[in-house]
Amino acid sequence: MAPGNLTWVTEFILMGLSDHPELQVPLFFVFLVIYGLTVAGNLCIITLTSVDSRLQTPIYFFLRHLAIINLNNSTVIAPKMLANFLCKTKTISYYCCAAQLGGFVVFIVAEIFILSTMAYDRYVAICNPLLYMVVVSRQICLLLVSLICLYSLTTALTVSACVFSVSYCSSNVINHFYCDNVPLLTLSCSDTYIPEIPVFTFSGINLFFSMIIVLISYFNIILAILRIQSSKGRQKAFSTCASHMMAVTVFYGTLLFMYLQPRTHHSLDTDKMASVFYTLLIPMLNPLIYSLRNNDVKNALKRFLNNPCKSLKLM
């Protein structure tokens, strides 16, 4: 086809989770509840870790930033998804699609490395408790979060630039509920080999290095717990990292399920189901995991509910 006859895409159509009209309204209410719980739960964690004087340790500093990341990641995806359940034309403009992809990449990369940083924090707390406040000082925490933000932004700009450097012609239907790099690249009418290299290289490197940090940290944590003589001491040590271990298992389990599927069984529909977990369900579950299994957070919530005015004055 001659270049002059090409129709360049100015907007995309998001297919969503289902193309059955009778499911749109029920799905809207299901995901409205999920998003509502996500907002409420993460705002609760952000508030408690900001105002409660007993939640000013490094792990709660990282937990506050994890809650901020989860809240923003869901907000990048959920409002447009909810609107599309009720709209006949499920369109998103070219530039809004690019912005959504960039926002998603920023927060998913930040979540990967915040979780690995929290694993290292638990390693220091259990294996080197006397050096904990020195190794994980406030300055170090601020530096780590700043580096994660900078790296996440750099990754997002690079990935978005690569995905939108290719040409999109007549085909504009994205088989997904948000703008993700894989379904976008499949729509391209130009060669995607060069742009795919940095996109998948960043994905592989991020997943590999963050998992290495998590696995090494928990390997040493388990060895340290096994060396504790008393069962009460082992239980106490394990309880300090149980919440984080559960959150890491759910998050990385979902990513590994998606990335380690055989190519013969891999499909965009499977990716959509996996994406629901790490963009919507995990941000909803994390506040529950860190509050229901954490006495410090539960006690902080009780103190806040008993005297919210006093707690807010501490901000």
Tab-separated table of C-alpha atoms in Angstrom:
chain	number	residue	atom	x	y	z
A	1	MET	CA	0.000	0.000	0.000
A	2	ALA	CA	1.404	3.400	-0.892
A	3	PRO	CA	2.148	5.750	1.979
A	4	GLY	CA	-0.329	8.261	0.676
A	5	ASN	CA	-3.149	5.690	0.993
A	6	LEU	CA	-2.435	4.783	4.632
A	7	THR	CA	-4.872	5.857	7.345
A	8	TRP	CA	-2.906	6.823	10.443
A	9	VAL	CA	-4.483	5.963	13.788
A	10	THR	CA	-5.558	8.919	15.981
A	11	GLU	CA	-7.406	6.812	18.546
A	12	PHE	CA	-7.632	3.213	19.706
A	13	ILE	CA	-10.543	0.975	20.687
A	14	LEU	CA	-10.117	-1.042	23.896
A	15	MET	CA	-11.928	-4.384	23.662
A	16	GLY	CA	-12.022	-4.752	27.452
A	17	LEU	CA	-12.442	-7.971	29.412
A	18	SER	CA	-15.533	-9.209	27.593
A	19	ASP	CA	-17.435	-8.381	24.409
A	20	HIS	CA	-20.736	-9.777	25.772
A	21	PRO	CA	-23.170	-6.854	26.281
A	22	GLU	CA	-25.034	-8.580	29.129
A	23	LEU	CA	-21.822	-8.747	31.210
A	24	GLN	CA	-20.874	-5.074	30.975
A	25	VAL	CA	-23.038	-3.765	33.844
A	26	PRO	CA	-22.260	-6.644	36.270
A	27	LEU	CA	-18.539	-6.254	35.517
A	28	PHE	CA	-18.829	-2.502	36.084
A	29	PHE	CA	-20.172	-3.015	39.613
A	30	VAL	CA	-17.639	-5.754	40.429
A	31	PHE	CA	-14.680	-3.593	39.444
A	32	LEU	CA	-16.218	-0.473	40.971
A	33	VAL	CA	-16.235	-2.304	44.330
A	34	ILE	CA	-12.656	-3.513	43.757
A	35	TYR	CA	-11.455	0.004	42.893
A	36	GLY	CA	-13.361	1.501	45.832
A	37	LEU	CA	-11.730	-0.974	48.245
A	38	THR	CA	-8.338	-0.264	46.659
A	39	VAL	CA	-8.685	3.489	47.177
A	40	ALA	CA	-10.013	3.128	50.744
A	41	GLY	CA	-7.440	0.511	51.789
A	42	ASN	CA	-4.392	2.266	50.379
A	43	LEU	CA	-5.466	5.697	51.667
A	44	CYS	CA	-5.868	4.070	55.080
A	45	ILE	CA	-2.304	2.666	54.951
A	46	ILE	CA	-0.915	6.024	53.735
A	47	THR	CA	-2.710	7.909	56.520
A	48	LEU	CA	-1.772	5.510	59.342
A	49	THR	CA	1.908	5.294	58.365
A	50	SER	CA	2.025	9.098	58.106
A	51	VAL	CA	0.331	10.083	61.400
A	52	ASP	CA	1.054	7.241	63.851
A	53	SER	CA	4.285	7.750	65.781
A	54	ARG	CA	4.779	3.986	66.213
A	55	LEU	CA	4.749	3.381	62.449
A	56	GLN	CA	7.767	5.535	61.638
A	57	THR	CA	10.240	2.695	61.086
A	58	PRO	CA	11.804	1.988	57.646
A	59	ILE	CA	9.464	-0.911	56.777
A	60	TYR	CA	6.397	1.342	57.201
A	61	PHE	CA	8.107	4.076	55.213
A	62	PHE	CA	8.396	1.582	52.329
A	63	LEU	CA	4.862	0.311	52.971
A	64	ARG	CA	3.533	3.879	52.626
A	65	HIS	CA	5.232	4.216	49.251
A	66	LEU	CA	3.945	0.802	48.175
A	67	ALA	CA	0.417	1.997	49.010
A	68	ILE	CA	0.981	5.206	46.996
A	69	ILE	CA	2.216	3.121	44.045
A	70	ASN	CA	-0.728	0.679	44.270
A	71	LEU	CA	-3.231	3.530	44.455
A	72	ASN	CA	-1.750	5.294	41.439
A	73	ASN	CA	-1.359	2.104	39.396
A	74	SER	CA	-5.050	1.268	39.853
A	75	THR	CA	-6.057	4.866	39.123
A	76	VAL	CA	-4.164	4.812	35.810
A	77	ILE	CA	-6.232	1.778	34.719
A	78	ALA	CA	-9.557	1.564	36.577
A	79	PRO	CA	-11.444	4.826	35.759
A	80	LYS	CA	-11.133	4.358	31.988
A	81	MET	CA	-11.947	0.664	32.333
A	82	LEU	CA	-15.087	1.452	34.374
A	83	ALA	CA	-16.204	4.116	31.888
A	84	ASN	CA	-15.779	1.679	28.992
A	85	PHE	CA	-18.095	-0.858	30.648
A	86	LEU	CA	-20.920	1.684	30.250
A	87	CYS	CA	-19.931	3.188	26.876
A	88	LYS	CA	-20.781	1.864	23.436
A	89	THR	CA	-17.673	3.414	21.908
A	90	LYS	CA	-14.702	2.222	23.973
A	91	THR	CA	-12.187	4.614	22.466
A	92	ILE	CA	-9.027	6.177	23.873
A	93	SER	CA	-7.042	8.863	22.070
A	94	TYR	CA	-3.530	8.199	20.756
A	95	TYR	CA	-1.894	10.498	23.323
A	96	CYS	CA	-4.048	9.293	26.233
A	97	CYS	CA	-3.074	5.746	25.312
A	98	ALA	CA	0.606	6.706	25.399
A	99	ALA	CA	0.110	8.422	28.768
A	100	GLN	CA	-1.700	5.383	30.189
A	101	LEU	CA	1.073	3.036	29.040
A	102	GLY	CA	3.714	5.348	30.546
A	103	GLY	CA	1.828	5.620	33.849
A	104	PHE	CA	1.349	1.864	34.052
A	105	VAL	CA	5.062	1.181	33.429
A	106	VAL	CA	6.156	3.788	36.004
A	107	PHE	CA	4.102	2.243	38.791
A	108	ILE	CA	4.567	-1.451	37.944
A	109	VAL	CA	8.366	-1.044	37.812
A	110	ALA	CA	8.297	0.972	41.043
A	111	GLU	CA	6.226	-1.774	42.717
A	112	ILE	CA	8.686	-4.468	41.630
A	113	PHE	CA	11.623	-2.669	43.221
A	114	ILE	CA	9.785	-1.417	46.315
A	115	LEU	CA	8.873	-5.051	47.075
A	116	SER	CA	12.499	-6.143	46.631
A	117	THR	CA	13.656	-3.230	48.822
A	118	MET	CA	11.201	-4.322	51.516
A	119	ALA	CA	12.627	-7.869	51.287
A	120	TYR	CA	16.118	-6.456	51.901
A	121	ASP	CA	14.732	-4.423	54.823
A	122	ARG	CA	13.321	-7.636	56.409
A	123	TYR	CA	16.680	-9.367	55.827
A	124	VAL	CA	18.544	-6.651	57.735
A	125	ALA	CA	15.917	-6.557	60.502
A	126	ILE	CA	16.159	-10.314	61.142
A	127	CYS	CA	19.791	-11.108	60.276
A	128	ASN	CA	21.466	-7.894	61.528
A	129	PRO	CA	19.030	-6.359	64.046
A	130	LEU	CA	21.720	-4.370	65.918
A	131	LEU	CA	22.725	-2.577	62.708
A	132	TYR	CA	19.170	-2.138	61.413
A	133	MET	CA	18.759	1.605	62.049
A	134	VAL	CA	22.251	2.256	60.670
A	135	VAL	CA	22.006	0.159	57.486
A	136	VAL	CA	18.416	1.234	56.783
A	137	SER	CA	18.582	4.823	58.029
A	138	ARG	CA	16.081	7.488	56.947
A	139	GLN	CA	18.638	8.946	54.523
A	140	ILE	CA	19.165	5.519	52.940
A	141	CYS	CA	15.389	4.993	52.693
A	142	LEU	CA	14.918	8.351	50.956
A	143	LEU	CA	17.808	7.586	48.598
A	144	LEU	CA	16.407	4.156	47.694
A	145	VAL	CA	12.901	5.493	47.011
A	146	SER	CA	14.322	8.382	44.959
A	147	LEU	CA	16.417	5.988	42.849
A	148	ILE	CA	13.403	3.714	42.322
A	149	CYS	CA	11.289	6.686	41.175
A	150	LEU	CA	14.021	7.920	38.829
A	151	TYR	CA	14.631	4.469	37.340
A	152	SER	CA	10.890	3.805	36.952
A	153	LEU	CA	10.390	7.106	35.144
A	154	THR	CA	13.370	6.424	32.856
A	155	THR	CA	12.041	2.951	32.051
A	156	ALA	CA	8.540	4.285	31.345
A	157	LEU	CA	9.808	7.009	29.015
A	158	THR	CA	12.027	4.530	27.145
A	159	VAL	CA	9.332	1.842	26.788
A	160	SER	CA	6.629	4.343	25.766
A	161	ALA	CA	8.938	5.971	23.227
A	162	CYS	CA	9.773	2.569	21.709
A	163	VAL	CA	6.147	1.402	21.543
A	164	PHE	CA	4.943	4.648	19.964
A	165	SER	CA	7.911	5.008	17.613
A	166	VAL	CA	6.304	2.420	15.311
A	167	SER	CA	3.531	3.214	12.832
A	168	TYR	CA	-0.126	2.454	13.526
A	169	CYS	CA	-2.214	2.425	10.375
A	170	SER	CA	-5.734	1.110	9.809
A	171	SER	CA	-5.939	-1.454	12.656
A	172	ASN	CA	-6.706	0.227	15.999
A	173	VAL	CA	-8.550	-2.405	18.097
A	174	ILE	CA	-6.523	-3.294	21.217
A	175	ASN	CA	-7.327	-6.730	22.634
A	176	HIS	CA	-6.995	-5.532	26.217
A	177	PHE	CA	-8.695	-3.358	28.849
A	178	TYR	CA	-5.830	-0.816	28.911
A	179	CYS	CA	-2.945	0.256	26.687
A	180	ASP	CA	-0.201	-2.338	27.204
A	181	ASN	CA	2.956	-2.734	25.125
A	182	VAL	CA	2.399	-6.278	23.765
A	183	PRO	CA	-1.123	-5.780	22.307
A	184	LEU	CA	-0.078	-2.359	20.991
A	185	LEU	CA	2.972	-3.714	19.183
A	186	THR	CA	0.853	-6.438	17.549
A	187	LEU	CA	-1.207	-3.678	15.878
A	188	SER	CA	1.761	-1.988	14.246
A	189	CYS	CA	1.942	-1.860	10.462
A	190	SER	CA	5.725	-1.367	10.565
A	191	ASP	CA	8.608	-3.589	11.687
A	192	THR	CA	8.604	-3.943	15.509
A	193	TYR	CA	11.847	-5.923	15.926
A	194	ILE	CA	14.039	-2.971	17.005
A	195	PRO	CA	11.459	-1.399	19.405
A	196	GLU	CA	10.739	-4.818	20.952
A	197	ILE	CA	14.379	-5.288	22.004
A	198	PRO	CA	14.493	-2.553	24.713
A	199	VAL	CA	10.870	-3.221	25.746
A	200	PHE	CA	11.452	-6.909	26.519
A	201	THR	CA	15.022	-6.330	27.738
A	202	PHE	CA	13.778	-3.906	30.406
A	203	SER	CA	11.018	-6.348	31.395
A	204	GLY	CA	13.424	-9.256	31.747
A	205	ILE	CA	16.102	-7.288	33.605
A	206	ASN	CA	13.614	-5.745	36.031
A	207	LEU	CA	11.989	-9.071	36.864
A	208	PHE	CA	15.297	-10.946	37.111
A	209	PHE	CA	17.188	-8.530	39.370
A	210	SER	CA	14.249	-7.789	41.659
A	211	MET	CA	13.585	-11.522	42.093
A	212	ILE	CA	17.268	-12.190	42.819
A	213	ILE	CA	17.149	-9.611	45.643
A	214	VAL	CA	13.948	-11.149	47.040
A	215	LEU	CA	15.205	-14.756	46.820
A	216	ILE	CA	18.624	-14.032	48.367
A	217	SER	CA	17.016	-11.979	51.146
A	218	TYR	CA	14.475	-14.668	52.038
A	219	PHE	CA	17.024	-17.477	51.723
A	220	ASN	CA	19.127	-15.763	54.402
A	221	ILE	CA	16.027	-14.943	56.467
A	222	ILE	CA	14.958	-18.611	56.495
A	223	LEU	CA	18.473	-19.722	57.488
A	224	ALA	CA	18.504	-17.164	60.312
A	225	ILE	CA	15.047	-18.263	61.549
A	226	LEU	CA	16.084	-21.958	61.523
A	227	ARG	CA	19.101	-21.106	63.707
A	228	ILE	CA	16.836	-19.662	66.418
A	229	GLN	CA	16.553	-22.222	69.222
A	230	SER	CA	13.137	-21.435	70.713
A	231	SER	CA	9.913	-22.009	68.787
A	232	LYS	CA	8.558	-18.735	70.207
A	233	GLY	CA	11.579	-16.873	68.837
A	234	ARG	CA	11.169	-18.488	65.409
A	235	GLN	CA	7.481	-17.612	65.355
A	236	LYS	CA	8.203	-13.981	66.299
A	237	ALA	CA	10.914	-13.677	63.625
A	238	PHE	CA	8.673	-15.244	60.978
A	239	SER	CA	5.746	-12.960	61.884
A	240	THR	CA	7.854	-9.871	61.064
A	241	CYS	CA	8.078	-10.883	57.394
A	242	ALA	CA	4.948	-13.027	56.902
A	243	SER	CA	2.857	-10.189	55.420
A	244	HIS	CA	5.561	-9.167	52.972
A	245	MET	CA	6.250	-12.789	52.012
A	246	MET	CA	2.566	-13.263	51.177
A	247	ALA	CA	2.433	-10.044	49.101
A	248	VAL	CA	5.615	-11.008	47.215
A	249	THR	CA	4.309	-14.523	46.523
A	250	VAL	CA	1.041	-13.232	45.033
A	251	PHE	CA	2.751	-10.514	42.945
A	252	TYR	CA	5.673	-12.519	41.543
A	253	GLY	CA	3.510	-15.616	41.153
A	254	THR	CA	1.227	-13.667	38.823
A	255	LEU	CA	4.142	-12.258	36.792
A	256	LEU	CA	5.871	-15.644	36.505
A	257	PHE	CA	2.615	-17.289	35.437
A	258	MET	CA	2.366	-14.794	32.592
A	259	TYR	CA	6.031	-14.773	31.490
A	260	LEU	CA	6.815	-18.510	31.837
A	261	GLN	CA	3.891	-19.862	29.839
A	262	PRO	CA	4.849	-21.986	26.815
A	263	ARG	CA	4.480	-19.918	23.650
A	264	THR	CA	2.062	-22.519	22.240
A	265	HIS	CA	-0.361	-21.866	25.129
A	266	HIS	CA	0.232	-18.125	25.407
A	267	SER	CA	-2.568	-15.759	24.433
A	268	LEU	CA	-3.573	-12.148	24.948
A	269	ASP	CA	-6.712	-13.360	26.731
A	270	THR	CA	-4.508	-15.068	29.328
A	271	ASP	CA	-2.486	-11.857	29.644
A	272	LYS	CA	-5.696	-9.937	30.325
A	273	MET	CA	-6.618	-12.229	33.217
A	274	ALA	CA	-3.113	-11.973	34.673
A	275	SER	CA	-3.200	-8.181	34.223
A	276	VAL	CA	-6.406	-7.971	36.272
A	277	PHE	CA	-4.448	-9.441	39.178
A	278	TYR	CA	-1.430	-7.136	39.203
A	279	THR	CA	-3.213	-3.927	38.161
A	280	LEU	CA	-6.458	-4.223	40.171
A	281	LEU	CA	-6.655	-7.185	42.554
A	282	ILE	CA	-3.161	-7.040	44.115
A	283	PRO	CA	-3.462	-3.271	44.891
A	284	MET	CA	-6.735	-4.134	46.652
A	285	LEU	CA	-5.262	-7.132	48.509
A	286	ASN	CA	-2.013	-5.514	49.719
A	287	PRO	CA	-3.669	-3.259	52.356
A	288	LEU	CA	-5.624	-6.285	53.626
A	289	ILE	CA	-2.487	-8.448	53.770
A	290	TYR	CA	-0.487	-5.791	55.641
A	291	SER	CA	-3.301	-4.932	58.066
A	292	LEU	CA	-4.994	-8.263	58.863
A	293	ARG	CA	-1.653	-10.006	59.542
A	294	ASN	CA	0.065	-7.034	61.191
A	295	ASN	CA	-0.677	-6.146	64.808
A	296	ASP	CA	1.154	-2.796	64.555
A	297	VAL	CA	-1.143	-1.630	61.743
A	298	LYS	CA	-4.273	-2.979	63.466
A	299	ASN	CA	-3.361	-1.213	66.724
A	300	ALA	CA	-2.586	2.003	64.839
A	301	LEU	CA	-6.007	1.811	63.163
A	302	LYS	CA	-7.687	1.367	66.574
A	303	ARG	CA	-5.816	4.388	67.989
A	304	PHE	CA	-6.754	6.466	64.947
A	305	LEU	CA	-10.446	5.507	65.111
A	306	ASN	CA	-10.586	6.143	68.872
A	307	ASN	CA	-9.053	9.618	68.570
A	308	PRO	CA	-8.675	10.792	64.956
A	309	CYS	CA	-8.293	14.467	65.885
A	310	LYS	CA	-5.283	13.761	68.102
A	311	SER	CA	-3.692	11.601	65.412
A	312	LEU	CA	-4.147	14.232	62.694
A	313	LYS	CA	-2.544	16.921	64.873
A	314	LEU	CA	0.681	14.888	64.739
A	315	MET	CA	0.969	15.383	60.965
